[in-house]
Coordinates of C-alpha atoms in Angstrom, one line a residue:
Chain A
X20 CA -9.2 -4.0 -36.9
X21 CA -9.8 -0.1 -36.4
X22 CA -11.5 -0.9 -33.6
X23 CA -8.8 -2.9 -32.0
X24 CA -6.2 -0.1 -32.9
X25 CA -8.5 2.6 -31.2
X26 CA -8.8 0.3 -27.9
X27 CA -4.5 -0.5 -28.1
X28 CA -4.2 3.4 -28.3
X29 CA -6.3 4.2 -25.5
X30 CA -5.1 1.2 -23.5
X31 CA -1.6 2.9 -23.9
X32 CA -2.1 5.7 -21.7
X33 CA -1.4 3.2 -18.8
X34 CA 2.0 2.4 -19.8
X35 CA 2.6 5.7 -21.0
X36 CA 1.9 7.2 -17.8
X37 CA 4.6 5.1 -16.1
X38 CA 7.0 6.1 -18.7
X39 CA 6.2 9.8 -18.3
X40 CA 6.5 9.6 -14.6
X41 CA 9.9 8.1 -14.9
X42 CA 11.1 10.6 -17.9
X43 CA 10.0 13.9 -16.0
X44 CA 11.4 13.0 -12.7
X45 CA 14.9 12.0 -14.4
X46 CA 14.7 15.0 -16.6
X47 CA 13.7 17.4 -13.4
X48 CA 16.2 15.9 -11.2
X49 CA 18.9 15.8 -13.6
X50 CA 21.0 18.8 -12.3
X51 CA 20.8 17.1 -8.8
X52 CA 22.0 13.9 -10.2
X53 CA 24.9 15.6 -11.6
X54 CA 25.8 17.7 -8.6
X55 CA 25.2 14.9 -5.9
X56 CA 26.7 12.0 -7.9
X57 CA 27.1 8.6 -6.3
X58 CA 28.0 10.2 -2.9
X59 CA 24.2 10.8 -2.8
X60 CA 23.5 7.5 -1.4
X61 CA 26.4 7.4 1.1
X62 CA 26.7 10.9 2.6
X63 CA 24.8 11.6 5.7
X64 CA 24.0 15.2 5.1
X65 CA 21.0 16.9 4.0
X66 CA 22.1 20.9 3.9
X67 CA 20.8 23.5 1.7
X68 CA 23.8 25.6 2.4
X69 CA 23.8 29.4 3.1
X70 CA 20.1 30.7 1.6
X71 CA 21.2 34.3 1.6
X72 CA 24.5 34.1 0.0
X73 CA 24.5 34.5 -4.0
X74 CA 24.3 31.1 -5.9
X75 CA 27.7 29.6 -7.1
X76 CA 28.6 27.4 -9.9
X77 CA 29.8 24.1 -9.1
X78 CA 29.8 21.0 -11.5
X79 CA 28.0 23.0 -13.8
X80 CA 25.1 23.6 -11.8
X81 CA 24.0 26.7 -9.8
X82 CA 24.0 26.0 -6.1
X83 CA 24.0 28.0 -2.8
X84 CA 27.3 28.2 -1.1
X85 CA 27.9 25.0 1.2
X86 CA 25.0 23.0 0.1
X87 CA 25.6 19.4 0.2
X88 CA 22.8 16.5 -0.1
X89 CA 23.2 12.9 0.9
X90 CA 20.6 10.6 2.1
X91 CA 22.3 7.7 3.9
X92 CA 19.9 8.5 6.9
X93 CA 16.8 8.0 4.8
X94 CA 18.1 5.0 3.3
X95 CA 19.1 3.6 7.1
X96 CA 15.6 4.7 8.2
X97 CA 13.7 3.2 5.2
X98 CA 15.6 -0.1 5.0
X99 CA 15.6 -0.7 9.0
X100 CA 11.8 0.3 9.5
X101 CA 10.9 -2.0 6.4
X102 CA 13.0 -4.7 7.9
X103 CA 11.4 -4.6 11.4
X104 CA 7.8 -4.5 9.7
X105 CA 8.6 -7.6 7.8
X106 CA 10.1 -9.0 10.9
X107 CA 6.7 -8.4 12.6
X108 CA 4.6 -9.3 9.4
X109 CA 6.0 -12.4 8.1
X110 CA 5.4 -14.7 11.3
X111 CA 2.1 -13.0 12.2
X112 CA 0.5 -13.0 8.8
X113 CA 1.7 -16.7 8.2
X114 CA 0.5 -17.8 11.5
X115 CA -2.8 -16.2 11.0
X116 CA -3.2 -17.4 7.5
X117 CA -2.4 -21.1 8.6
X118 CA -5.1 -20.7 11.5
X119 CA -7.9 -19.1 9.2
X120 CA -7.1 -21.7 6.4
X121 CA -6.9 -24.7 8.6
X122 CA -8.6 -24.4 11.9
X123 CA -11.6 -22.3 11.1
X124 CA -14.6 -23.9 9.1
X125 CA -16.3 -22.7 6.2
X126 CA -18.6 -19.5 6.7
X127 CA -16.8 -18.6 9.9
X128 CA -13.7 -18.3 7.8
X129 CA -14.9 -16.0 5.4
X130 CA -16.1 -13.7 8.0
X131 CA -13.0 -13.7 9.9
X132 CA -10.9 -13.4 6.8
X133 CA -12.8 -10.4 5.7
X134 CA -12.5 -8.6 9.2
X135 CA -8.6 -9.2 9.3
X136 CA -8.1 -8.2 5.7
X137 CA -10.1 -4.8 5.9
X138 CA -7.1 -4.0 7.8
X139 CA -5.5 -3.5 4.3
X140 CA -8.3 -1.0 3.2
X141 CA -7.8 1.4 6.2
X142 CA -6.2 4.5 4.7
X143 CA -2.7 5.3 5.5
X144 CA -3.4 8.5 7.1
X145 CA -5.8 6.6 9.5
X146 CA -2.9 4.2 10.5
X147 CA -1.1 7.6 11.2
X148 CA -3.8 9.0 13.4
X149 CA -4.0 5.8 15.4
X150 CA -0.4 5.7 15.7
X151 CA -0.2 9.2 16.9
X152 CA -3.2 9.3 19.4
X153 CA -3.0 5.6 20.5
X154 CA 0.1 4.0 20.2
X155 CA 2.8 6.3 20.8
X156 CA 1.6 7.3 24.4
X157 CA 1.1 3.7 24.9
X158 CA 4.5 2.6 23.7
X159 CA 6.2 5.8 24.9
X160 CA 5.2 5.9 28.3
X161 CA 4.8 2.1 29.3
X162 CA 6.5 0.0 26.8
X163 CA 9.8 1.6 25.6
X164 CA 10.9 2.6 29.1
X165 CA 10.4 -0.8 30.4
X166 CA 12.0 -2.7 27.3
X167 CA 14.9 0.0 27.6
X168 CA 15.4 -0.8 31.3
X169 CA 15.1 -4.6 30.9
X170 CA 17.0 -5.0 28.2
X171 CA 19.7 -2.5 28.9
X172 CA 22.7 -4.7 27.8
X173 CA 21.3 -6.1 24.4
X174 CA 22.6 -4.1 21.6
X175 CA 20.3 -1.5 20.0
X176 CA 17.4 -2.4 22.7
X177 CA 19.4 -0.4 25.7
X178 CA 19.9 3.4 25.8
X179 CA 17.4 6.0 25.9
X180 CA 13.9 5.2 25.2
X181 CA 12.7 8.3 23.6
X182 CA 9.3 9.8 23.6
X183 CA 7.5 6.9 21.6
X184 CA 8.3 8.4 18.0
X185 CA 10.7 6.3 16.3
X186 CA 12.1 3.2 14.3
X187 CA 10.3 0.8 16.2
X188 CA 7.1 2.5 16.0
X189 CA 7.2 3.0 12.4
X190 CA 8.2 -0.5 12.2
X191 CA 5.0 -1.8 14.0
X192 CA 2.6 0.5 12.2
X193 CA 4.1 -0.5 8.9
X194 CA 3.8 -4.2 9.8
X195 CA 0.0 -3.9 10.4
X196 CA -0.4 -2.3 6.9
X197 CA 1.3 -5.0 5.3
X198 CA 0.2 -8.0 7.3
X199 CA -3.2 -8.3 5.4
X200 CA -1.2 -8.8 2.2
X201 CA 0.8 -11.8 3.4
X202 CA -2.3 -13.5 5.3
X203 CA -4.6 -13.1 2.3
X204 CA -2.1 -14.3 -0.2
X205 CA -0.8 -17.2 1.9
X206 CA -4.4 -18.3 3.0
X207 CA -5.7 -18.3 -0.7
X208 CA -2.5 -20.6 -1.4
X209 CA -3.2 -22.9 1.5
X210 CA -7.1 -23.3 0.7
X211 CA -6.2 -24.1 -2.9
X212 CA -3.7 -27.0 -2.1
X213 CA -5.1 -30.4 -3.2
X214 CA -6.9 -31.9 0.1
X215 CA -5.1 -35.5 -1.0
X216 CA -1.8 -34.3 0.3
X217 CA -3.4 -33.5 3.7
X218 CA -5.3 -36.7 3.9
X219 CA -2.4 -38.8 2.9
X220 CA 0.1 -37.3 5.5
X221 CA -2.5 -37.8 8.3
X222 CA -3.3 -41.5 7.1
X223 CA 0.6 -41.9 7.3
X224 CA 0.2 -40.7 11.2
X225 CA 1.2 -37.1 11.0
X226 CA -1.2 -34.7 12.9
X227 CA -3.0 -32.2 11.1
X228 CA -0.7 -29.5 12.3
X229 CA 2.5 -31.6 11.3
X230 CA 0.6 -32.2 7.7
X231 CA 0.4 -28.5 7.4
X232 CA 4.0 -27.8 8.7
X233 CA 5.8 -30.2 7.0
X234 CA 3.7 -30.8 3.5
X235 CA 1.6 -27.9 2.9
X236 CA 3.7 -25.0 4.1
X237 CA 7.0 -25.8 2.0
X238 CA 4.6 -26.2 -1.0
X239 CA 3.7 -22.5 -0.5
X240 CA 7.2 -21.2 0.2
X241 CA 7.2 -19.4 -3.3
X242 CA 3.8 -17.7 -2.4
X243 CA 5.1 -16.5 0.9
X244 CA 8.1 -14.9 -1.0
X245 CA 6.0 -13.2 -3.5
X246 CA 3.6 -11.9 -1.0
X247 CA 6.7 -10.8 1.4
X248 CA 8.2 -8.8 -1.7
X249 CA 4.8 -7.0 -2.3
X250 CA 4.7 -6.3 1.4
X251 CA 8.3 -5.0 1.0
X252 CA 7.2 -2.7 -1.9
X253 CA 4.3 -1.3 -0.2
X254 CA 6.3 -0.7 3.3
X255 CA 9.1 1.1 1.1
X256 CA 6.9 3.5 -0.4
X257 CA 4.5 4.1 2.5
X258 CA 4.3 8.1 3.4
X259 CA 1.7 9.3 5.8
X260 CA 1.6 6.6 8.7
X261 CA 5.5 6.6 8.7
X262 CA 5.5 10.8 8.6
X263 CA 3.1 10.9 11.7
X264 CA 5.3 8.4 13.9
X265 CA 8.5 8.5 12.8
X266 CA 9.9 11.4 14.6
X267 CA 11.2 12.9 11.2
X268 CA 14.9 12.8 12.0
X269 CA 17.1 14.9 9.7
X270 CA 20.9 13.8 9.3
X271 CA 20.9 11.3 12.1
X272 CA 21.5 7.8 12.0
X273 CA 19.3 5.7 14.6
X274 CA 21.3 4.7 17.8
X275 CA 18.9 2.3 19.0
X276 CA 15.4 0.9 18.0
X277 CA 13.7 3.8 19.7
X278 CA 15.6 6.2 18.0
X279 CA 13.5 8.9 15.7
X280 CA 14.0 8.2 11.8
X281 CA 12.9 9.0 8.7
X282 CA 12.1 7.5 5.3
X283 CA 12.4 8.5 1.8
X284 CA 8.9 8.9 1.4
X285 CA 8.1 10.7 4.4
X286 CA 11.0 13.0 3.9
X287 CA 9.7 14.2 0.8
X288 CA 6.5 15.5 2.3
X289 CA 8.2 16.9 5.2
X290 CA 11.0 18.9 3.5
X291 CA 9.2 20.3 0.4
X292 CA 8.4 23.5 2.2
X293 CA 11.8 24.1 3.1
X294 CA 13.4 22.9 0.1
X295 CA 11.3 25.6 -1.7
X296 CA 13.4 28.2 0.3
X297 CA 16.5 27.4 -1.7
X298 CA 16.6 29.9 -4.6
X299 CA 19.0 27.9 -6.7
X300 CA 16.1 25.1 -6.9
X301 CA 18.7 22.3 -6.2
X302 CA 16.8 21.4 -3.0
X303 CA 13.6 20.6 -4.7
X304 CA 15.4 18.9 -7.4
X305 CA 17.3 16.9 -4.8
X306 CA 14.0 15.7 -3.3
X307 CA 13.0 14.7 -7.1
X308 CA 16.1 12.5 -6.9
X309 CA 14.9 10.8 -3.9
X310 CA 11.5 10.2 -5.7
X311 CA 13.2 9.0 -8.5
X312 CA 15.3 6.5 -6.4
X313 CA 12.1 5.6 -4.3
X314 CA 10.4 4.8 -7.5
X315 CA 12.9 2.8 -9.2
X316 CA 13.5 0.8 -6.0
X317 CA 9.8 0.0 -5.6
X318 CA 9.2 -0.8 -9.1
X319 CA 12.0 -3.4 -9.3
X320 CA 10.7 -4.9 -5.9
X321 CA 7.3 -5.2 -7.2
X322 CA 8.1 -6.6 -10.4
X323 CA 10.0 -9.2 -8.9
X324 CA 7.0 -9.9 -6.4
X325 CA 4.8 -10.1 -9.4
X326 CA 6.9 -12.7 -11.5
X327 CA 7.4 -14.8 -8.5
X328 CA 3.7 -15.0 -7.7
X329 CA 3.0 -15.5 -11.5
X330 CA 5.7 -18.3 -12.0
X331 CA 3.8 -20.0 -9.1
X332 CA 0.6 -19.6 -10.3
X333 CA 1.7 -21.2 -13.6
X334 CA 3.5 -24.5 -11.8
X335 CA 0.5 -24.9 -9.6
X336 CA -2.2 -24.9 -12.1
X337 CA -0.2 -27.2 -14.4
X338 CA 0.6 -29.4 -11.4
X339 CA -3.0 -29.5 -10.8
X340 CA -3.8 -30.2 -14.4
X341 CA -6.1 -27.3 -14.7
Chain B
X21 CA 9.0 -33.0 -0.1
X22 CA 10.1 -32.8 3.5
X23 CA 9.8 -35.7 5.9
X24 CA 8.1 -36.3 8.8
X25 CA 10.5 -35.7 11.9
X26 CA 9.8 -39.0 13.7
X27 CA 9.1 -42.2 11.7
X28 CA 5.8 -44.0 12.5
X29 CA 6.5 -47.3 13.6
X30 CA 4.6 -49.4 11.2
X31 CA 5.7 -53.1 10.3
X32 CA 2.1 -54.4 10.2
X33 CA 0.9 -53.8 13.3
X34 CA -1.6 -51.0 15.0
X35 CA -0.4 -47.6 15.1
X36 CA 0.6 -46.4 18.7
X37 CA -2.0 -44.8 20.4
X38 CA 0.2 -42.7 22.5
X39 CA 2.3 -40.0 20.4
X40 CA 5.6 -38.9 21.7
X41 CA 5.4 -36.2 23.8
X42 CA 7.7 -34.0 21.8
X43 CA 5.2 -34.1 18.8
X44 CA 2.4 -33.5 21.4
X45 CA 3.9 -30.3 22.5
X46 CA 4.9 -29.1 19.2
X47 CA 1.5 -29.6 17.6
X48 CA 0.0 -27.9 20.7
X49 CA 2.4 -25.0 20.5
X50 CA 2.0 -24.6 16.8
X51 CA -1.7 -24.2 16.9
X52 CA -1.4 -21.9 19.8
X53 CA 1.1 -19.8 18.0
X54 CA -1.2 -19.5 15.1
X55 CA -4.1 -19.0 17.1
X56 CA -2.3 -16.1 18.9
X57 CA -1.3 -14.4 15.6
X58 CA -5.0 -14.4 14.2
X59 CA -5.9 -13.1 17.9
X60 CA -3.1 -10.5 17.5
X61 CA -4.5 -9.4 14.2
X62 CA -8.2 -9.2 15.0
X63 CA -7.3 -7.4 18.3
X64 CA -5.5 -4.5 16.2
X65 CA -8.3 -4.2 14.0
X66 CA -10.8 -3.7 17.0
X67 CA -8.6 -1.3 18.4
X68 CA -8.1 1.0 15.3
X69 CA -11.9 0.8 14.7
X70 CA -12.5 1.4 18.4
X71 CA -10.7 4.7 18.2
X72 CA -12.0 5.8 14.8
X73 CA -15.7 5.1 15.7
X74 CA -15.9 6.2 19.4
X75 CA -13.9 9.4 18.8
X76 CA -15.3 10.0 15.4
X77 CA -19.0 9.7 16.5
X78 CA -18.4 12.0 19.6
X79 CA -17.1 14.5 17.2
X80 CA -19.5 14.0 14.3
X81 CA -22.2 16.9 15.0
X82 CA -24.6 18.4 12.2
X83 CA -22.4 21.5 12.1
X84 CA -19.4 19.4 10.9
X85 CA -21.5 18.4 7.9
X86 CA -23.0 21.6 7.3
X87 CA -20.4 24.3 7.7
X88 CA -16.9 25.0 6.2
X89 CA -13.8 25.2 8.1
X90 CA -13.2 28.5 10.1
X91 CA -9.6 28.7 11.8
X92 CA -9.4 25.9 14.6
X93 CA -12.9 24.7 14.5
X94 CA -15.9 24.9 12.2
X95 CA -17.1 22.1 9.9
X96 CA -15.8 19.9 7.1
X97 CA -18.3 20.8 4.3
X98 CA -15.4 22.1 2.1
X99 CA -13.5 19.1 2.8
X100 CA -16.3 16.6 1.9
X101 CA -16.9 18.5 -1.2
X102 CA -13.5 18.6 -2.2
X103 CA -13.0 15.0 -1.7
X104 CA -15.8 14.4 -3.8
X105 CA -14.9 16.7 -6.7
X106 CA -11.3 15.2 -6.7
X107 CA -12.4 11.5 -6.5
X108 CA -15.1 12.1 -9.1
X109 CA -12.8 13.7 -11.4
X110 CA -10.1 11.2 -10.9
X111 CA -12.9 8.3 -11.8
X112 CA -14.1 10.5 -14.8
X113 CA -10.4 10.5 -16.3
X114 CA -9.4 6.8 -15.0
X115 CA -12.5 4.8 -16.0
X116 CA -12.3 5.3 -19.9
X117 CA -8.7 4.6 -20.1
X118 CA -8.5 1.9 -17.3
X119 CA -11.4 0.2 -18.9
X120 CA -10.0 0.1 -22.5
X121 CA -6.6 -1.2 -21.1
X122 CA -8.4 -4.1 -19.1
X123 CA -10.7 -4.8 -22.1
X124 CA -7.3 -4.9 -24.2
X125 CA -5.4 -7.1 -21.9
X126 CA -8.2 -9.5 -21.5
X127 CA -9.6 -9.8 -25.1
X128 CA -6.3 -9.6 -27.1
X129 CA -4.3 -11.6 -24.5
X130 CA -2.2 -13.3 -26.9
X131 CA -0.9 -10.2 -28.3
X132 CA 2.6 -8.9 -26.9
X133 CA 1.2 -5.3 -26.3
X134 CA -1.4 -6.6 -23.9
X135 CA 1.1 -8.6 -21.8
X136 CA 3.3 -5.7 -21.8
X137 CA 0.3 -3.5 -20.2
X138 CA -0.9 -6.1 -17.9
X139 CA 2.8 -6.3 -16.3
X140 CA 2.9 -2.7 -16.3
X141 CA -0.4 -2.3 -14.5
X142 CA 1.1 -4.3 -11.9
X143 CA 4.4 -2.3 -11.8
X144 CA 2.2 0.7 -11.6
X145 CA 0.3 -0.3 -8.3
X146 CA 3.9 -0.6 -6.8
X147 CA 4.8 3.3 -7.7
X148 CA 4.7 4.8 -4.4
X149 CA 1.8 7.4 -4.1
X150 CA 4.1 10.2 -3.0
X151 CA 6.3 9.5 -6.1
X152 CA 3.2 10.3 -8.1
X153 CA 2.4 13.2 -5.9
X154 CA 5.8 14.6 -6.3
X155 CA 5.5 14.0 -10.2
X156 CA 2.2 16.0 -10.2
X157 CA 3.9 18.7 -8.4
X158 CA 7.0 18.9 -10.6
X159 CA 4.8 18.7 -13.9
X160 CA 1.5 20.5 -13.5
X161 CA 2.1 22.7 -10.4
X162 CA 5.4 24.1 -11.3
X163 CA 6.1 23.3 -15.0
X164 CA 2.5 23.9 -16.6
X165 CA 1.9 26.8 -13.8
X166 CA -1.3 25.3 -12.7
X167 CA -0.4 26.0 -9.1
X168 CA -2.4 24.0 -6.3
X169 CA -5.4 23.0 -8.2
X170 CA -8.3 20.2 -8.6
X171 CA -7.0 19.4 -12.2
X172 CA -3.5 18.3 -10.7
X173 CA -4.8 16.5 -7.8
X174 CA -7.5 14.5 -9.9
X175 CA -4.9 13.9 -12.8
X176 CA -2.5 12.3 -10.0
X177 CA -5.3 10.4 -8.4
X178 CA -6.5 9.1 -11.8
X179 CA -3.0 7.5 -12.5
X180 CA -3.1 5.9 -9.2
X181 CA -6.6 4.3 -9.9
X182 CA -6.0 3.3 -13.5
X183 CA -4.1 0.0 -12.8
X184 CA -6.8 -1.0 -10.2
X185 CA -9.4 -0.5 -13.0
X186 CA -7.3 -2.3 -15.6
X187 CA -6.9 -5.4 -13.4
X188 CA -10.6 -5.8 -12.3
X189 CA -11.8 -5.2 -15.9
X190 CA -9.5 -7.8 -16.9
X191 CA -10.4 -10.0 -14.2
X192 CA -14.3 -9.6 -14.8
X193 CA -14.0 -10.3 -18.7
X194 CA -12.1 -13.4 -18.0
X195 CA -14.9 -14.6 -16.2
X196 CA -17.2 -14.5 -19.1
X197 CA -17.3 -18.0 -20.9
X198 CA -15.7 -18.3 -24.2
X199 CA -18.4 -20.1 -25.8
X200 CA -20.4 -16.9 -25.5
X201 CA -17.6 -15.1 -27.7
X202 CA -17.4 -18.1 -30.2
X203 CA -21.2 -18.2 -30.6
X204 CA -21.3 -14.4 -31.3
X205 CA -18.3 -14.6 -33.9
X206 CA -20.0 -17.6 -35.3
X207 CA -23.1 -15.5 -35.9
X208 CA -20.8 -13.1 -37.8
X209 CA -20.3 -10.3 -35.2
X210 CA -17.4 -8.0 -35.4
X211 CA -15.0 -7.6 -32.7
X212 CA -16.4 -4.4 -31.8
X213 CA -19.7 -5.9 -31.4
X214 CA -18.7 -8.7 -29.7
X215 CA -16.9 -6.6 -26.8
X216 CA -19.2 -4.0 -26.3
X217 CA -22.5 -5.4 -26.9
X218 CA -21.9 -9.1 -25.6
X219 CA -19.0 -9.3 -23.4
X220 CA -18.9 -5.6 -21.7
X221 CA -22.6 -6.2 -20.5
X222 CA -21.9 -9.6 -18.9
X223 CA -18.9 -8.2 -17.1
X224 CA -20.4 -4.8 -16.1
X225 CA -20.9 -6.2 -12.1
X226 CA -17.4 -6.9 -11.9
X227 CA -16.3 -3.8 -13.8
X228 CA -18.5 -1.8 -11.3
X229 CA -17.0 -3.1 -8.3
X230 CA -13.6 -2.5 -9.6
X231 CA -14.5 1.2 -10.0
X232 CA -16.1 1.4 -6.5
X233 CA -12.6 0.0 -5.0
X234 CA -10.6 2.7 -7.0
X235 CA -13.0 5.2 -5.7
X236 CA -12.1 4.0 -2.0
X237 CA -8.4 4.0 -2.8
X238 CA -8.8 7.6 -4.3
X239 CA -10.6 8.8 -1.2
X240 CA -8.3 7.4 1.2
X241 CA -5.2 8.9 -0.4
X242 CA -3.3 11.9 1.2
X243 CA 0.3 12.0 0.3
X244 CA -0.3 12.6 -3.5
X245 CA -2.7 15.4 -2.9
X246 CA -0.7 17.5 -0.5
X247 CA 1.7 19.1 -3.2
X248 CA -1.2 19.2 -5.9
X249 CA -4.5 19.9 -4.5
X250 CA -3.3 21.9 -1.8
X251 CA -5.8 22.8 0.9
X252 CA -8.6 25.6 1.0
X253 CA -10.9 26.1 3.7
X254 CA -13.5 27.7 1.3
X255 CA -15.9 25.8 -0.9
X256 CA -14.8 25.0 -4.4
X257 CA -15.0 28.0 -6.9
X258 CA -15.3 25.9 -10.0
X259 CA -11.9 26.6 -11.5
X260 CA -10.1 23.5 -12.5
X261 CA -6.5 25.2 -12.5
X262 CA -5.3 27.9 -10.2
X263 CA -7.2 27.2 -7.0
X264 CA -6.7 25.0 -4.4
X265 CA -9.3 22.7 -2.6
X266 CA -9.7 21.2 0.6
X267 CA -10.1 17.1 1.2
X268 CA -11.0 15.0 4.0
X269 CA -7.6 13.3 4.5
X270 CA -5.7 16.4 4.9
X271 CA -8.0 17.5 7.7
X272 CA -7.2 14.2 9.7
X273 CA -3.3 15.0 9.1
X274 CA -3.2 18.5 10.0
X275 CA -6.0 19.1 12.7
X276 CA -4.6 16.2 14.9
X277 CA -1.4 18.4 15.4
X278 CA -3.1 21.7 16.6
X279 CA -3.5 22.3 20.1
X280 CA -7.1 23.0 20.3
X281 CA -9.7 20.5 21.0
X282 CA -12.0 22.0 18.3
X283 CA -9.6 21.2 15.5
X284 CA -8.8 17.7 17.0
X285 CA -12.5 16.9 17.0
X286 CA -12.3 17.6 13.2
X287 CA -9.6 15.6 12.7
X288 CA -11.6 12.5 14.3
X289 CA -14.8 13.3 12.5
X290 CA -12.9 13.4 9.2
X291 CA -11.4 10.0 10.1
X292 CA -14.6 8.4 10.8
X293 CA -16.0 9.9 7.6
X294 CA -13.3 8.4 5.4
X295 CA -12.8 5.3 7.1
X296 CA -16.4 4.5 7.3
X297 CA -17.0 5.3 3.5
X298 CA -13.9 3.0 2.6
X299 CA -14.9 0.2 4.8
X300 CA -18.5 0.2 3.4
X301 CA -17.1 0.3 -0.4
X302 CA -14.9 -2.9 0.5
X303 CA -17.4 -5.0 2.3
X304 CA -19.9 -4.3 -0.7
X305 CA -17.1 -5.2 -3.1
X306 CA -16.0 -8.2 -1.4
X307 CA -19.5 -9.7 -1.5
X308 CA -20.1 -8.7 -5.3
X309 CA -16.7 -9.8 -6.5
X310 CA -16.2 -13.5 -5.9
X311 CA -12.2 -13.2 -6.1
X312 CA -10.3 -10.5 -5.8
X313 CA -6.7 -10.3 -6.6
X314 CA -5.6 -7.0 -5.2

């Protein structure tokens, strides 16, 4: 009994660290939360105020005159880049999973799966490096000007093609970072489907692809949704790669898909140095508020994903009688 | 369950040899799309690896590995040492706690505390690393006044590694057959003896793989270290607090933005070292661990 209690206490460090993170961020950001109010999420203005004036009191908090904090542009950038990433990642990830699970035989499948899924192991900053050195010159010089001139009349695709830094580039790099999650999870689910189902549908005259498309894939819908939420959670919090390719826009809502953006995660890194210039300290606390918002959103998304995948695992293992 | 789009004419006769052309085309289109998706994915992987390895190897010279950073050039010895110190420190902190929680979740899986820990481990994986970094900055760098330091960086990395070690320990222990535990209990062994002497040795390879994966994650992290470990162009002076330390991922991020070829070369060399190390660990782990769920 004593041994078990010791173990429980040591093990408690893990949940405790999550609680400590949330409590400390909330406590630190509290003045900013009070000063910014709900408008924090709806104002499109990040302004440290007059840094050379004496701090004044407002809403019970000491601020620099003219200071105003709102992160609408960050929310827009985060959501849009994540949506674009998922629009790329879901079809490519699902297609690759189907091909890996059903078209590539045994040993070869292991090797190609390993190769493709190693994409998930590459550090974020290396994706950023690749985006910065290889992808941005390629997109900025060749692809974006071409797209912008051809799709001039399509909303959000026309207009100035920019320099390559921006929403679409960030979306593409994010898509590459999350696609292995979707491929790996869906491939596992497809491979573990009962063979009898596929045999039965082929016996009824379906082609192999029809068996997958109409029988197997609908059965793995829950897994695909769970994996998509995992990917969503990862894309929302991704920092370094986005920081290096997004153009780090400030107080600017994207006008088309080539516009520079910034995301909540990347903004924390890019703004801490200048936030430290604020003598009232409210800028640093507002950054903590961003971190808190980001943390809560990611935790919710991730918890939802885990619950969905766990629920699927249960129904499936009981269906198999395992 | 969905039905097939076209009914297959049956009524006792032979199935038709010729499929309708719409079905034939949609089947072919389907396979082509899926194949192209896989091709795209592998193409992108090749593209990234090509950049990292080609540019990395041409930048990797003996001086890079043996000297410290000087201005716009020099070497990466300080960063290599820093990455080793930070990741090693993180593992030293994370392994005991992570393993304890993994053991608890696996061996007392019927208790409520175990399911809480297991669920929160999954949630903790989802907390963005920059949030961890900012937390470290607010608490350790500012509040405790440690400044940019090894301790702050290593503790933040340790929190990031915790859930991975917990989950792999749990997975490895669950693969130890229940009969072995029953046999040990039947012989009169205590909880402590069953877990420490019987189950842990059997699960050790799996646990070590998890620790290796956590090492790969901490070596590849950048965002949580920027405002906790700082950066230093010198070798580590041995102080845990009040002295910043360099690390490889920082070199990638900063030196690629400098307008000097010598600085860019350092970034490529650092990218090669980090990527090579991380990929190597992941390949080894893949072959040791039968099923990874991360």
